[in-house]
Amino acid sequence: MGGSTVRLSTLAHGGGCGCKLDPGVLRGLLADQPMAGPFERLLVGNETSDDAAVWALDDGTCVIATTDFFTPMVDDGFDFGRIAATNAISDIYAMGGKPIMALAILGMPVGKISSEIVAQILKGGASLCAEAGIPVAGGHSIDTPEPIYGLAVIGTCRREEVRRNADARAGDALILTKPLGVGVYSAAIRREALPEGGYDEFIATTTRLNRIGTELARDPNVHALTDVTGFGFLGHGLELARGSDVSVVIEADAVPLLAHAEALARDGFVTGASRRNWAAYGEAVTLPADFSEWRRHLLTDPQTSGGLLVSCAAERAETILSTIRDAGFAQAAIVGRIETGPPVIAVV
């Protein structure tokens, strides 16, 4: 849908979650910012790099609020809208909530792309919101040098069902619900080098709603949730380690990958964001001495609309994994464990 003579991906300096500020720069910018303050009902603010803010109401219901937007990583406007909407709504699911409505955020380079393409982007986003069962109830638009689209999303959950990235426990197992490789696929799309069948696989994973997070949050054996996006698998795992003050061990061979991810990474289809992510981790992430560079790039690969990282009781991990797979996440896998120790990641 939404074909045009203008390639949307070429109008952006970096597409999808690959255009996020790298984690090191962001931490520096936020270091001197005041915390959200002593608001008793603010259960989750900006103190733990979590996925969304959570506010408690009188009756035990919580309001979850988030926003996410980025530049195109694909050339089809309708698909861009769908991916951006899926990615934004994911933050609600990652907190254990259920989305109830969204507002559109739109920035378009007037004169560079047609109104028809913009309409397709908005239609794509609205179609995905309809799939999630929520309306696009309003929004805001401006003229920008690059195309930008995303959503502000509001959700709800019960107070006891809030799941943060800061509550992982030593002894937990780690489950990843979606395969890695979205960033290297994006790099191949930009260079028109994605193998046959790769685009359909790319769209399938980036538009699969993480609604399983709502169900997982009702299980007391699920202790922590976060979604894996622009900072890469290792970056978001490191946020979980720091928030929970635990050590994370990742079994590299267990991490699921998109079908062409290894071949593309070996051929050099990596993003600048992948390199920036790795540089930002510093000594907090250790790899085996013989770890291949292409494998490292996949672990640092920026994921647009990636999966959930689930920290759960080890004795229930297989059952929880089966639940996730039955919900449509066929490649979900147990990828590591939580140990007592400093907030670092060891890849083995």
mmCIF file of C-alpha atoms in Angstrom:
data_model
loop_
_atom_site.group_PDB
_atom_site.id
_atom_site.type_symbol
_atom_site.label_atom_id
_atom_site.label_comp_id
_atom_site.label_asym_id
_atom_site.label_seq_id
_atom_site.Cartn_x
_atom_site.Cartn_y
_atom_site.Cartn_z
ATOM 1 C CA MET A 1 0.000 0.000 0.000
ATOM 2 C CA GLY A 2 0.973 3.645 -0.264
ATOM 3 C CA GLY A 3 3.570 3.237 -3.024
ATOM 4 C CA SER A 4 5.400 6.361 -4.242
ATOM 5 C CA THR A 5 8.422 7.525 -6.171
ATOM 6 C CA VAL A 6 9.939 8.840 -2.935
ATOM 7 C CA ARG A 7 11.705 6.305 -0.717
ATOM 8 C CA LEU A 8 10.686 7.239 2.805
ATOM 9 C CA SER A 9 13.729 5.540 4.339
ATOM 10 C CA THR A 10 16.081 7.833 2.385
ATOM 11 C CA LEU A 11 14.511 10.949 3.923
ATOM 12 C CA ALA A 12 15.728 10.011 7.410
ATOM 13 C CA HIS A 13 19.264 9.974 8.796
ATOM 14 C CA GLY A 14 18.411 6.811 10.773
ATOM 15 C CA GLY A 15 15.242 4.773 10.774
ATOM 16 C CA GLY A 16 13.010 3.343 13.487
ATOM 17 C CA CYS A 17 14.439 2.965 16.975
ATOM 18 C CA GLY A 18 17.889 3.251 15.390
ATOM 19 C CA CYS A 19 17.408 7.032 15.470
ATOM 20 C CA LYS A 20 17.217 7.115 19.276
ATOM 21 C CA LEU A 21 19.921 8.866 21.246
ATOM 22 C CA ASP A 22 22.475 6.287 22.313
ATOM 23 C CA PRO A 23 22.124 5.102 25.930
ATOM 24 C CA GLY A 24 25.346 6.742 27.073
ATOM 25 C CA VAL A 25 24.327 10.173 25.782
ATOM 26 C CA LEU A 26 20.824 9.811 27.203
ATOM 27 C CA ARG A 27 22.110 8.844 30.657
ATOM 28 C CA GLY A 28 24.343 11.905 30.632
ATOM 29 C CA LEU A 29 21.493 14.212 29.653
ATOM 30 C CA LEU A 30 19.204 12.833 32.342
ATOM 31 C CA ALA A 31 21.829 12.768 35.084
ATOM 32 C CA ASP A 32 21.284 16.408 36.069
ATOM 33 C CA GLN A 33 17.535 16.386 35.553
ATOM 34 C CA PRO A 34 15.344 16.392 38.661
ATOM 35 C CA MET A 35 13.524 13.194 39.516
ATOM 36 C CA ALA A 36 9.759 13.255 39.182
ATOM 37 C CA GLY A 37 9.449 14.305 42.795
ATOM 38 C CA PRO A 38 7.706 13.086 45.948
ATOM 39 C CA PHE A 39 4.316 12.302 44.398
ATOM 40 C CA GLU A 40 2.849 9.454 46.412
ATOM 41 C CA ARG A 41 0.719 8.162 43.557
ATOM 42 C CA LEU A 42 3.491 8.161 40.963
ATOM 43 C CA LEU A 43 4.462 4.494 41.133
ATOM 44 C CA VAL A 44 6.881 4.560 38.199
ATOM 45 C CA GLY A 45 8.654 7.705 37.015
ATOM 46 C CA ASN A 46 12.009 8.362 35.370
ATOM 47 C CA GLU A 47 14.182 6.831 38.081
ATOM 48 C CA THR A 48 14.648 3.352 36.575
ATOM 49 C CA SER A 49 14.633 3.910 32.771
ATOM 50 C CA ASP A 50 11.347 2.038 32.649
ATOM 51 C CA ASP A 51 9.039 1.805 29.642
ATOM 52 C CA ALA A 52 6.237 4.131 30.809
ATOM 53 C CA ALA A 53 5.011 6.245 33.699
ATOM 54 C CA VAL A 54 2.431 4.787 36.108
ATOM 55 C CA TRP A 55 0.009 6.777 38.295
ATOM 56 C CA ALA A 56 -2.234 5.147 40.928
ATOM 57 C CA LEU A 57 -5.878 6.179 41.292
ATOM 58 C CA ASP A 58 -7.956 5.864 44.453
ATOM 59 C CA ASP A 59 -9.647 2.570 43.574
ATOM 60 C CA GLY A 60 -6.443 0.635 42.894
ATOM 61 C CA THR A 61 -6.535 1.257 39.134
ATOM 62 C CA CYS A 62 -3.349 2.617 37.606
ATOM 63 C CA VAL A 63 -3.012 4.909 34.592
ATOM 64 C CA ILE A 64 -0.027 4.137 32.338
ATOM 65 C CA ALA A 65 1.275 6.853 30.006
ATOM 66 C CA THR A 66 3.934 6.663 27.310
ATOM 67 C CA THR A 67 5.036 8.219 24.038
ATOM 68 C CA ASP A 68 7.208 6.898 21.233
ATOM 69 C CA PHE A 69 7.914 8.155 17.722
ATOM 70 C CA PHE A 70 10.656 7.859 15.106
ATOM 71 C CA THR A 71 11.710 8.252 11.481
ATOM 72 C CA PRO A 72 10.969 5.686 8.722
ATOM 73 C CA MET A 73 12.866 2.423 8.343
ATOM 74 C CA VAL A 74 10.700 1.255 5.415
ATOM 75 C CA ASP A 75 9.523 2.926 2.226
ATOM 76 C CA ASP A 76 5.852 1.970 2.412
ATOM 77 C CA GLY A 77 3.873 4.599 4.316
ATOM 78 C CA PHE A 78 1.165 2.224 5.504
ATOM 79 C CA ASP A 79 3.749 -0.220 6.894
ATOM 80 C CA PHE A 80 5.671 2.622 8.553
ATOM 81 C CA GLY A 81 2.510 3.703 10.360
ATOM 82 C CA ARG A 82 1.764 0.158 11.508
ATOM 83 C CA ILE A 83 5.299 -0.419 12.822
ATOM 84 C CA ALA A 84 5.446 2.904 14.668
ATOM 85 C CA ALA A 85 2.061 2.293 16.295
ATOM 86 C CA THR A 86 2.982 -1.248 17.373
ATOM 87 C CA ASN A 87 6.212 0.041 18.874
ATOM 88 C CA ALA A 88 4.493 2.811 20.845
ATOM 89 C CA ILE A 89 1.715 0.596 22.211
ATOM 90 C CA SER A 90 4.321 -1.956 23.330
ATOM 91 C CA ASP A 91 5.354 0.244 26.264
ATOM 92 C CA ILE A 92 1.903 -0.212 27.803
ATOM 93 C CA TYR A 93 2.104 -3.995 27.474
ATOM 94 C CA ALA A 94 5.645 -3.955 28.887
ATOM 95 C CA MET A 95 4.308 -2.397 32.098
ATOM 96 C CA GLY A 96 1.620 -5.084 32.370
ATOM 97 C CA GLY A 97 -1.173 -2.814 31.189
ATOM 98 C CA LYS A 98 -3.935 -2.699 28.619
ATOM 99 C CA PRO A 99 -4.022 0.266 26.191
ATOM 100 C CA ILE A 100 -7.232 2.317 26.073
ATOM 101 C CA MET A 101 -6.491 5.171 23.611
ATOM 102 C CA ALA A 102 -3.777 6.905 21.619
ATOM 103 C CA LEU A 103 -2.895 10.340 20.272
ATOM 104 C CA ALA A 104 -0.972 10.666 17.006
ATOM 105 C CA ILE A 105 2.371 12.489 16.795
ATOM 106 C CA LEU A 106 3.173 13.572 13.236
ATOM 107 C CA GLY A 107 6.048 15.548 11.740
ATOM 108 C CA MET A 108 6.272 15.716 7.944
ATOM 109 C CA PRO A 109 8.610 17.537 5.519
ATOM 110 C CA VAL A 110 6.025 19.585 3.634
ATOM 111 C CA GLY A 111 6.867 19.716 -0.057
ATOM 112 C CA LYS A 112 9.068 16.596 0.015
ATOM 113 C CA ILE A 113 6.381 13.932 0.245
ATOM 114 C CA SER A 114 2.809 13.910 -0.943
ATOM 115 C CA SER A 115 -0.292 14.177 1.170
ATOM 116 C CA GLU A 116 -1.240 10.717 -0.095
ATOM 117 C CA ILE A 117 1.830 9.192 1.586
ATOM 118 C CA VAL A 118 1.082 11.029 4.824
ATOM 119 C CA ALA A 119 -2.481 9.731 4.695
ATOM 120 C CA GLN A 120 -1.167 6.178 4.297
ATOM 121 C CA ILE A 121 1.079 6.587 7.358
ATOM 122 C CA LEU A 122 -1.893 7.747 9.431
ATOM 123 C CA LYS A 123 -4.078 4.938 8.095
ATOM 124 C CA GLY A 124 -1.408 2.380 8.956
ATOM 125 C CA GLY A 125 -1.179 3.639 12.513
ATOM 126 C CA ALA A 126 -4.956 3.744 12.910
ATOM 127 C CA SER A 127 -5.319 0.197 11.553
ATOM 128 C CA LEU A 128 -2.879 -1.142 14.124
ATOM 129 C CA CYS A 129 -4.611 0.758 16.922
ATOM 130 C CA ALA A 130 -7.885 -0.806 15.786
ATOM 131 C CA GLU A 131 -6.221 -4.232 16.034
ATOM 132 C CA ALA A 132 -5.219 -3.345 19.598
ATOM 133 C CA GLY A 133 -8.813 -2.309 20.289
ATOM 134 C CA ILE A 134 -8.140 1.398 20.858
ATOM 135 C CA PRO A 135 -9.029 4.659 19.078
ATOM 136 C CA VAL A 136 -6.664 7.328 17.818
ATOM 137 C CA ALA A 137 -8.487 10.059 19.713
ATOM 138 C CA GLY A 138 -6.517 13.079 18.509
ATOM 139 C CA GLY A 139 -2.963 14.225 17.982
ATOM 140 C CA HIS A 140 -0.623 16.962 16.836
ATOM 141 C CA SER A 141 1.283 17.633 13.602
ATOM 142 C CA ILE A 142 4.153 19.909 12.582
ATOM 143 C CA ASP A 143 6.387 20.591 9.563
ATOM 144 C CA THR A 144 9.761 18.849 10.097
ATOM 145 C CA PRO A 145 12.905 18.239 8.002
ATOM 146 C CA GLU A 146 12.428 14.447 8.269
ATOM 147 C CA PRO A 147 9.278 12.317 8.450
ATOM 148 C CA ILE A 148 8.324 11.470 12.053
ATOM 149 C CA TYR A 149 5.378 9.434 13.269
ATOM 150 C CA GLY A 150 4.366 7.795 16.511
ATOM 151 C CA LEU A 151 1.843 7.809 19.321
ATOM 152 C CA ALA A 152 1.227 8.922 22.850
ATOM 153 C CA VAL A 153 -0.626 6.013 24.458
ATOM 154 C CA ILE A 154 -2.682 5.723 27.635
ATOM 155 C CA GLY A 155 -3.358 2.399 29.329
ATOM 156 C CA THR A 156 -4.605 0.992 32.604
ATOM 157 C CA CYS A 157 -3.933 -1.915 34.945
ATOM 158 C CA ARG A 158 -4.498 -2.936 38.530
ATOM 159 C CA ARG A 159 -1.848 -1.800 40.984
ATOM 160 C CA GLU A 160 -0.754 -5.356 41.785
ATOM 161 C CA GLU A 161 -0.247 -6.049 38.068
ATOM 162 C CA VAL A 162 2.269 -3.268 37.396
ATOM 163 C CA ARG A 163 5.492 -4.814 36.113
ATOM 164 C CA ARG A 164 8.691 -2.768 36.113
ATOM 165 C CA ASN A 165 12.158 -3.486 34.745
ATOM 166 C CA ALA A 166 13.474 -3.074 38.295
ATOM 167 C CA ASP A 167 12.026 -6.139 40.021
ATOM 168 C CA ALA A 168 14.031 -9.047 38.593
ATOM 169 C CA ARG A 169 15.156 -11.495 41.294
ATOM 170 C CA ALA A 170 18.264 -13.625 41.685
ATOM 171 C CA GLY A 171 17.400 -17.123 40.525
ATOM 172 C CA ASP A 172 14.979 -15.934 37.835
ATOM 173 C CA ALA A 173 15.056 -17.197 34.260
ATOM 174 C CA LEU A 174 15.027 -14.721 31.351
ATOM 175 C CA ILE A 175 12.729 -15.169 28.359
ATOM 176 C CA LEU A 176 12.901 -13.179 25.103
ATOM 177 C CA THR A 177 9.637 -13.215 23.130
ATOM 178 C CA LYS A 178 10.767 -12.044 19.652
ATOM 179 C CA PRO A 179 13.875 -12.820 17.567
ATOM 180 C CA LEU A 180 16.630 -10.236 17.071
ATOM 181 C CA GLY A 181 17.773 -8.764 13.768
ATOM 182 C CA VAL A 182 15.367 -5.930 12.988
ATOM 183 C CA GLY A 183 18.207 -3.404 12.762
ATOM 184 C CA VAL A 184 20.270 -5.404 10.267
ATOM 185 C CA TYR A 185 17.107 -5.999 8.223
ATOM 186 C CA SER A 186 16.512 -2.231 8.249
ATOM 187 C CA ALA A 187 20.053 -1.654 6.980
ATOM 188 C CA ALA A 188 19.428 -4.133 4.167
ATOM 189 C CA ILE A 189 16.105 -2.490 3.295
ATOM 190 C CA ARG A 190 17.826 0.875 3.030
ATOM 191 C CA ARG A 191 20.344 -0.601 0.577
ATOM 192 C CA GLU A 192 17.676 -2.646 -1.232
ATOM 193 C CA ALA A 193 19.515 -5.857 -0.370
ATOM 194 C CA LEU A 194 17.036 -7.773 1.792
ATOM 195 C CA PRO A 195 16.738 -11.420 0.633
ATOM 196 C CA GLU A 196 13.479 -12.763 -0.777
ATOM 197 C CA GLY A 197 10.886 -13.286 1.931
ATOM 198 C CA GLY A 198 12.777 -11.071 4.344
ATOM 199 C CA TYR A 199 10.431 -8.104 4.102
ATOM 200 C CA ASP A 200 7.370 -10.166 4.992
ATOM 201 C CA GLU A 201 9.225 -11.608 7.983
ATOM 202 C CA PHE A 202 10.313 -8.104 9.005
ATOM 203 C CA ILE A 203 6.762 -6.746 8.857
ATOM 204 C CA ALA A 204 5.353 -9.766 10.685
ATOM 205 C CA THR A 205 7.634 -9.311 13.696
ATOM 206 C CA THR A 206 7.518 -5.499 13.883
ATOM 207 C CA THR A 207 3.706 -5.382 13.704
ATOM 208 C CA ARG A 208 3.053 -8.218 16.177
ATOM 209 C CA LEU A 209 1.511 -6.619 19.246
ATOM 210 C CA ASN A 210 3.150 -7.479 22.570
ATOM 211 C CA ARG A 211 -0.282 -7.897 24.176
ATOM 212 C CA ILE A 212 0.984 -11.056 25.923
ATOM 213 C CA GLY A 213 2.501 -8.637 28.463
ATOM 214 C CA THR A 214 -0.957 -7.949 29.888
ATOM 215 C CA GLU A 215 -1.508 -11.650 30.519
ATOM 216 C CA LEU A 216 1.981 -12.199 31.915
ATOM 217 C CA ALA A 217 1.506 -9.422 34.459
ATOM 218 C CA ARG A 218 -1.361 -11.336 36.041
ATOM 219 C CA ASP A 219 1.047 -14.159 36.914
ATOM 220 C CA PRO A 220 2.839 -13.581 40.251
ATOM 221 C CA ASN A 221 5.706 -15.742 38.960
ATOM 222 C CA VAL A 222 6.522 -13.012 36.420
ATOM 223 C CA HIS A 223 8.608 -10.515 38.349
ATOM 224 C CA ALA A 224 9.867 -8.010 35.769
ATOM 225 C CA LEU A 225 9.125 -6.980 32.180
ATOM 226 C CA THR A 226 10.669 -4.623 29.657
ATOM 227 C CA ASP A 227 10.585 -4.358 25.898
ATOM 228 C CA VAL A 228 13.683 -4.574 23.713
ATOM 229 C CA THR A 229 13.956 -1.584 21.374
ATOM 230 C CA GLY A 230 16.574 0.932 20.301
ATOM 231 C CA PHE A 231 19.279 0.203 22.888
ATOM 232 C CA GLY A 232 19.510 -3.397 21.716
ATOM 233 C CA PHE A 233 19.031 -6.641 23.599
ATOM 234 C CA LEU A 234 22.102 -6.040 25.767
ATOM 235 C CA GLY A 235 21.204 -2.416 26.432
ATOM 236 C CA HIS A 236 17.732 -3.163 27.730
ATOM 237 C CA GLY A 237 19.063 -6.161 29.632
ATOM 238 C CA LEU A 238 21.555 -3.812 31.265
ATOM 239 C CA GLU A 239 18.754 -1.429 32.273
ATOM 240 C CA LEU A 240 17.029 -4.395 33.921
ATOM 241 C CA ALA A 241 20.265 -5.334 35.718
ATOM 242 C CA ARG A 242 20.827 -1.789 36.974
ATOM 243 C CA GLY A 243 17.211 -1.222 37.968
ATOM 244 C CA SER A 244 17.043 -4.516 39.865
ATOM 245 C CA ASP A 245 20.652 -4.409 41.179
ATOM 246 C CA VAL A 246 21.395 -7.912 39.901
ATOM 247 C CA SER A 247 23.749 -9.622 37.463
ATOM 248 C CA VAL A 248 22.424 -10.932 34.141
ATOM 249 C CA VAL A 249 23.884 -13.972 32.382
ATOM 250 C CA ILE A 250 22.995 -14.381 28.688
ATOM 251 C CA GLU A 251 23.411 -17.680 26.836
ATOM 252 C CA ALA A 252 24.314 -16.429 23.362
ATOM 253 C CA ASP A 253 23.434 -19.654 21.550
ATOM 254 C CA ALA A 254 19.897 -19.543 22.958
ATOM 255 C CA VAL A 255 19.042 -16.070 21.622
ATOM 256 C CA PRO A 256 16.544 -16.333 18.715
ATOM 257 C CA LEU A 257 17.324 -14.573 15.423
ATOM 258 C CA LEU A 258 15.373 -13.632 12.313
ATOM 259 C CA ALA A 259 16.020 -16.007 9.425
ATOM 260 C CA HIS A 260 18.547 -13.855 7.527
ATOM 261 C CA ALA A 261 20.003 -11.968 10.509
ATOM 262 C CA GLU A 262 23.242 -13.937 10.767
ATOM 263 C CA ALA A 263 24.006 -13.794 7.041
ATOM 264 C CA LEU A 264 23.270 -10.059 6.854
ATOM 265 C CA ALA A 265 25.357 -9.280 9.929
ATOM 266 C CA ARG A 266 28.252 -11.326 8.540
ATOM 267 C CA ASP A 267 28.002 -9.297 5.311
ATOM 268 C CA GLY A 268 28.269 -6.010 7.196
ATOM 269 C CA PHE A 269 24.625 -4.906 7.255
ATOM 270 C CA VAL A 270 24.826 -3.257 10.659
ATOM 271 C CA THR A 271 23.648 0.127 11.874
ATOM 272 C CA GLY A 272 25.510 3.038 13.395
ATOM 273 C CA ALA A 273 23.207 2.680 16.394
ATOM 274 C CA SER A 274 24.549 -0.839 16.987
ATOM 275 C CA ARG A 275 28.092 0.532 17.288
ATOM 276 C CA ARG A 276 26.965 3.420 19.511
ATOM 277 C CA ASN A 277 25.082 1.019 21.750
ATOM 278 C CA TRP A 278 28.159 -1.161 22.249
ATOM 279 C CA ALA A 279 30.352 1.852 23.027
ATOM 280 C CA ALA A 280 27.821 3.038 25.619
ATOM 281 C CA TYR A 281 27.787 -0.233 27.598
ATOM 282 C CA GLY A 282 31.436 0.126 28.579
ATOM 283 C CA GLU A 283 32.755 -2.461 31.018
ATOM 284 C CA ALA A 284 29.240 -3.359 32.174
ATOM 285 C CA VAL A 285 28.981 -6.032 29.446
ATOM 286 C CA THR A 286 31.535 -8.808 28.991
ATOM 287 C CA LEU A 287 31.793 -11.226 26.055
ATOM 288 C CA PRO A 288 33.769 -14.438 25.568
ATOM 289 C CA ALA A 289 37.267 -13.815 24.225
ATOM 290 C CA ASP A 290 36.494 -15.518 20.912
ATOM 291 C CA PHE A 291 33.098 -13.879 20.372
ATOM 292 C CA SER A 292 32.606 -12.891 16.722
ATOM 293 C CA GLU A 293 31.971 -9.263 15.840
ATOM 294 C CA TRP A 294 28.871 -10.149 13.816
ATOM 295 C CA ARG A 295 27.384 -11.920 16.845
ATOM 296 C CA ARG A 296 28.094 -8.899 19.008
ATOM 297 C CA HIS A 297 26.336 -6.669 16.484
ATOM 298 C CA LEU A 298 23.200 -8.773 16.724
ATOM 299 C CA LEU A 299 23.144 -8.448 20.514
ATOM 300 C CA THR A 300 23.537 -4.663 20.222
ATOM 301 C CA ASP A 301 21.259 -4.366 17.173
ATOM 302 C CA PRO A 302 18.572 -1.689 17.674
ATOM 303 C CA GLN A 303 15.187 -3.389 17.681
ATOM 304 C CA THR A 304 12.244 -1.430 16.340
ATOM 305 C CA SER A 305 9.079 -2.872 17.898
ATOM 306 C CA GLY A 306 11.062 -5.700 19.467
ATOM 307 C CA GLY A 307 9.952 -8.354 21.909
ATOM 308 C CA LEU A 308 9.523 -8.457 25.660
ATOM 309 C CA LEU A 309 12.283 -9.486 28.049
ATOM 310 C CA VAL A 310 10.636 -11.451 30.852
ATOM 311 C CA SER A 311 12.217 -12.213 34.242
ATOM 312 C CA CYS A 312 10.313 -15.014 35.924
ATOM 313 C CA ALA A 313 10.613 -17.740 38.548
ATOM 314 C CA ALA A 314 12.908 -20.405 37.080
ATOM 315 C CA GLU A 315 10.693 -23.310 38.128
ATOM 316 C CA ARG A 316 7.803 -21.817 36.126
ATOM 317 C CA ALA A 317 9.823 -20.683 33.118
ATOM 318 C CA GLU A 318 8.928 -23.568 30.797
ATOM 319 C CA THR A 319 5.209 -23.152 31.497
ATOM 320 C CA ILE A 320 5.397 -19.394 30.959
ATOM 321 C CA LEU A 321 7.379 -19.955 27.761
ATOM 322 C CA SER A 322 4.654 -22.297 26.475
ATOM 323 C CA THR A 323 2.039 -19.626 27.193
ATOM 324 C CA ILE A 324 4.042 -17.070 25.219
ATOM 325 C CA ARG A 325 4.531 -19.411 22.257
ATOM 326 C CA ASP A 326 0.840 -20.331 22.242
ATOM 327 C CA ALA A 327 0.077 -16.595 21.939
ATOM 328 C CA GLY A 328 1.887 -16.480 18.588
ATOM 329 C CA PHE A 329 5.509 -15.876 19.562
ATOM 330 C CA ALA A 330 6.873 -19.070 18.020
ATOM 331 C CA GLN A 331 10.560 -18.167 18.451
ATOM 332 C CA ALA A 332 10.323 -17.125 22.100
ATOM 333 C CA ALA A 333 13.126 -18.706 24.117
ATOM 334 C CA ILE A 334 14.740 -18.891 27.538
ATOM 335 C CA VAL A 335 17.918 -16.883 26.952
ATOM 336 C CA GLY A 336 19.560 -16.486 30.342
ATOM 337 C CA ARG A 337 19.245 -16.108 34.083
ATOM 338 C CA ILE A 338 19.493 -13.634 36.950
ATOM 339 C CA GLU A 339 22.204 -13.967 39.591
ATOM 340 C CA THR A 340 23.230 -12.127 42.730
ATOM 341 C CA GLY A 341 26.006 -9.676 41.971
ATOM 342 C CA PRO A 342 26.844 -6.251 40.557
ATOM 343 C CA PRO A 343 24.576 -4.796 37.834
ATOM 344 C CA VAL A 344 26.431 -6.177 34.794
ATOM 345 C CA ILE A 345 25.819 -8.583 31.933
ATOM 346 C CA ALA A 346 27.985 -11.603 31.169
ATOM 347 C CA VAL A 347 27.463 -13.243 27.772
ATOM 348 C CA VAL A 348 28.478 -16.895 27.778
#
